[in-house]
Short mmCIF file of C-alpha atoms in Angstrom, two decimals:
data_model
loop_
_atom_site.label_atom_id
_atom_site.label_comp_id
_atom_site.label_asym_id
_atom_site.label_seq_id
_atom_site.Cartn_x
_atom_site.Cartn_y
_atom_site.Cartn_z
CA MET N 1 -35.02 91.36 -7.90
CA PHE N 2 -34.55 90.34 -11.58
CA GLU N 3 -35.87 91.78 -14.81
CA ARG N 4 -35.99 90.30 -18.31
CA PHE N 5 -32.66 90.82 -20.11
CA SER N 6 -33.03 88.54 -23.15
CA ALA N 7 -34.92 85.44 -24.23
CA SER N 8 -32.60 83.30 -22.09
CA TYR N 9 -31.65 85.54 -19.15
CA TYR N 10 -32.85 87.88 -16.44
CA LEU N 11 -30.60 90.60 -15.04
CA GLY N 12 -30.34 91.58 -11.39
CA ARG N 13 -27.96 93.24 -8.94
CA LEU N 14 -26.92 91.31 -5.87
CA TYR N 15 -24.33 91.75 -3.19
CA VAL N 16 -21.80 88.99 -3.91
CA GLN N 17 -19.75 87.57 -1.06
CA PRO N 18 -17.43 84.57 -0.71
CA THR N 19 -18.45 81.45 1.18
CA ALA N 20 -16.59 78.38 2.41
CA ASP N 21 -19.44 76.18 1.18
CA GLY N 22 -18.89 74.32 -2.08
CA VAL N 23 -22.05 75.59 -3.74
CA ALA N 24 -23.41 79.07 -4.49
CA ALA N 25 -26.48 80.14 -2.51
CA ILE N 26 -28.94 82.97 -1.95
CA HIS N 27 -31.36 83.44 0.96
CA HIS N 28 -33.92 80.61 0.92
CA GLY N 29 -36.83 83.09 0.77
CA ASP N 30 -35.29 84.89 -2.22
CA HIS N 31 -34.62 81.51 -3.84
CA ARG N 32 -38.18 80.30 -3.38
CA ARG N 33 -39.68 83.60 -4.55
CA THR N 34 -37.46 83.67 -7.65
CA ASN N 35 -38.39 80.06 -8.47
CA GLU N 36 -42.07 80.88 -8.06
CA GLN N 37 -41.97 84.07 -10.15
CA LEU N 38 -39.54 83.08 -12.92
CA TYR N 39 -39.36 79.28 -13.12
CA ALA N 40 -42.86 78.05 -12.22
CA THR N 41 -45.44 77.63 -14.96
CA GLY N 42 -48.49 77.86 -12.72
CA GLU N 43 -49.74 74.44 -13.78
CA GLY N 44 -50.08 71.65 -11.24
CA VAL N 45 -47.70 70.98 -8.37
CA GLU N 46 -44.26 72.44 -9.04
CA ARG N 47 -40.91 72.40 -7.27
CA LEU N 48 -39.95 75.73 -5.78
CA ASP N 49 -36.52 74.47 -4.65
CA ALA N 50 -35.10 73.81 -8.13
CA PRO N 51 -31.56 75.16 -8.47
CA LEU N 52 -31.32 78.55 -10.12
CA VAL N 53 -28.55 78.93 -12.68
CA MET N 54 -26.53 82.16 -12.63
CA LYS N 55 -23.36 83.77 -13.90
CA PHE N 56 -21.72 87.14 -13.37
CA ASP N 57 -19.00 89.39 -14.80
CA GLY N 58 -18.84 87.64 -18.14
CA ARG N 59 -16.63 84.98 -16.55
CA GLY N 60 -18.31 82.50 -18.85
CA GLY N 61 -19.17 79.88 -16.25
CA HIS N 62 -22.71 79.22 -15.15
CA PHE N 63 -23.24 77.81 -11.69
CA PRO N 64 -26.16 76.28 -9.78
CA VAL N 65 -27.56 78.33 -6.89
CA VAL N 66 -29.48 76.84 -3.98
CA GLY N 67 -31.42 78.41 -1.11
CA ASP N 68 -29.80 78.83 2.30
CA ALA N 69 -31.29 80.39 5.43
CA ASP N 70 -27.86 81.63 6.56
CA VAL N 71 -27.30 83.86 3.50
CA PRO N 72 -28.61 87.42 3.95
CA ARG N 73 -31.44 88.60 1.68
CA GLY N 74 -30.24 90.19 -1.56
CA THR N 75 -26.89 88.38 -1.33
CA LEU N 76 -25.27 85.76 -3.53
CA ALA N 77 -22.73 83.66 -1.62
CA VAL N 78 -20.20 82.09 -3.99
CA PRO N 79 -17.50 79.47 -3.35
CA GLY N 80 -13.85 80.39 -3.64
CA HIS N 81 -13.37 79.07 -7.17
CA LEU N 82 -15.93 81.63 -8.40
CA SER N 83 -14.63 84.58 -6.43
CA ASP N 84 -11.96 87.12 -7.28
CA ASP N 85 -10.34 90.17 -5.75
CA ARG N 86 -13.49 92.28 -6.25
CA ILE N 87 -15.60 90.17 -3.91
CA PRO N 88 -17.38 91.21 -1.77
CA GLY N 89 -19.36 93.84 -3.63
CA ARG N 90 -22.52 94.67 -5.50
CA ARG N 91 -22.54 93.06 -8.96
CA GLU N 92 -24.77 92.53 -11.96
CA VAL N 93 -25.85 88.90 -12.08
CA LEU N 94 -27.45 87.00 -14.94
CA LEU N 95 -30.09 84.40 -14.07
CA ALA N 96 -30.85 81.80 -16.74
CA SER N 97 -34.50 81.44 -17.74
CA ALA N 98 -36.23 78.22 -16.72
CA ASP N 99 -35.69 76.48 -20.08
CA ARG N 100 -32.07 77.61 -20.32
CA ALA N 101 -31.38 76.57 -16.70
CA ARG N 102 -32.76 73.06 -17.29
CA GLU N 103 -30.63 72.77 -20.43
CA LEU N 104 -27.46 73.93 -18.62
CA LEU N 105 -28.08 71.56 -15.70
CA ARG N 106 -28.53 68.63 -18.10
CA TYR N 107 -25.28 69.51 -19.94
CA ALA N 108 -23.48 69.40 -16.60
CA GLY N 109 -24.88 65.95 -15.81
CA TYR N 110 -27.49 66.98 -13.24
CA ASP N 111 -31.11 65.92 -13.21
CA PRO N 112 -32.98 69.26 -13.13
CA ASP N 113 -35.83 67.56 -11.30
CA VAL N 114 -33.66 66.49 -8.33
CA ALA N 115 -32.33 68.91 -5.72
CA LEU N 116 -28.54 69.29 -5.76
CA ASP N 117 -28.36 68.50 -2.06
CA ASP N 118 -30.77 65.52 -2.22
CA PRO N 119 -29.24 62.67 -0.15
CA GLU N 120 -30.89 60.13 -2.48
CA THR N 121 -28.63 61.17 -5.38
CA ASP N 122 -24.91 60.95 -5.97
CA SER N 123 -24.94 64.32 -7.73
CA GLU N 124 -22.34 66.74 -6.45
CA PRO N 125 -22.42 70.31 -7.78
CA GLY N 126 -19.43 71.02 -9.98
CA PRO N 127 -17.56 74.29 -10.37
CA ASP N 128 -19.43 75.26 -13.54
CA VAL N 129 -22.77 74.17 -14.90
CA GLY N 130 -21.76 75.14 -18.41
CA ARG N 131 -20.36 77.86 -20.54
#
């Protein structure tokens, strides 16, 4: 789904569609597989539900992406504040590498080791993880 683009990013093409939810999401199977292939180190027990960090169209803003069973495979569902008049449609999407994603999540005030939707935390996903 994604291929190496640079030291900090992977490039992929996803169908992007708007969602009423407040957080961006891809199909939970795609999310888990991407975490396993691109974020996991292969050492010890690792989280496979860590938020992915993406951006598209050079809009500058990175955003966290979670897994959701209701999103079709190969689709990125984005909240209204990230959408524009070209959505829905197939788009190039940049996925931050594991190190870059952790860095961006920390800058935005999230603990990269805690799920964004974890009821034990007060963390609410913001509109942009970073720039």
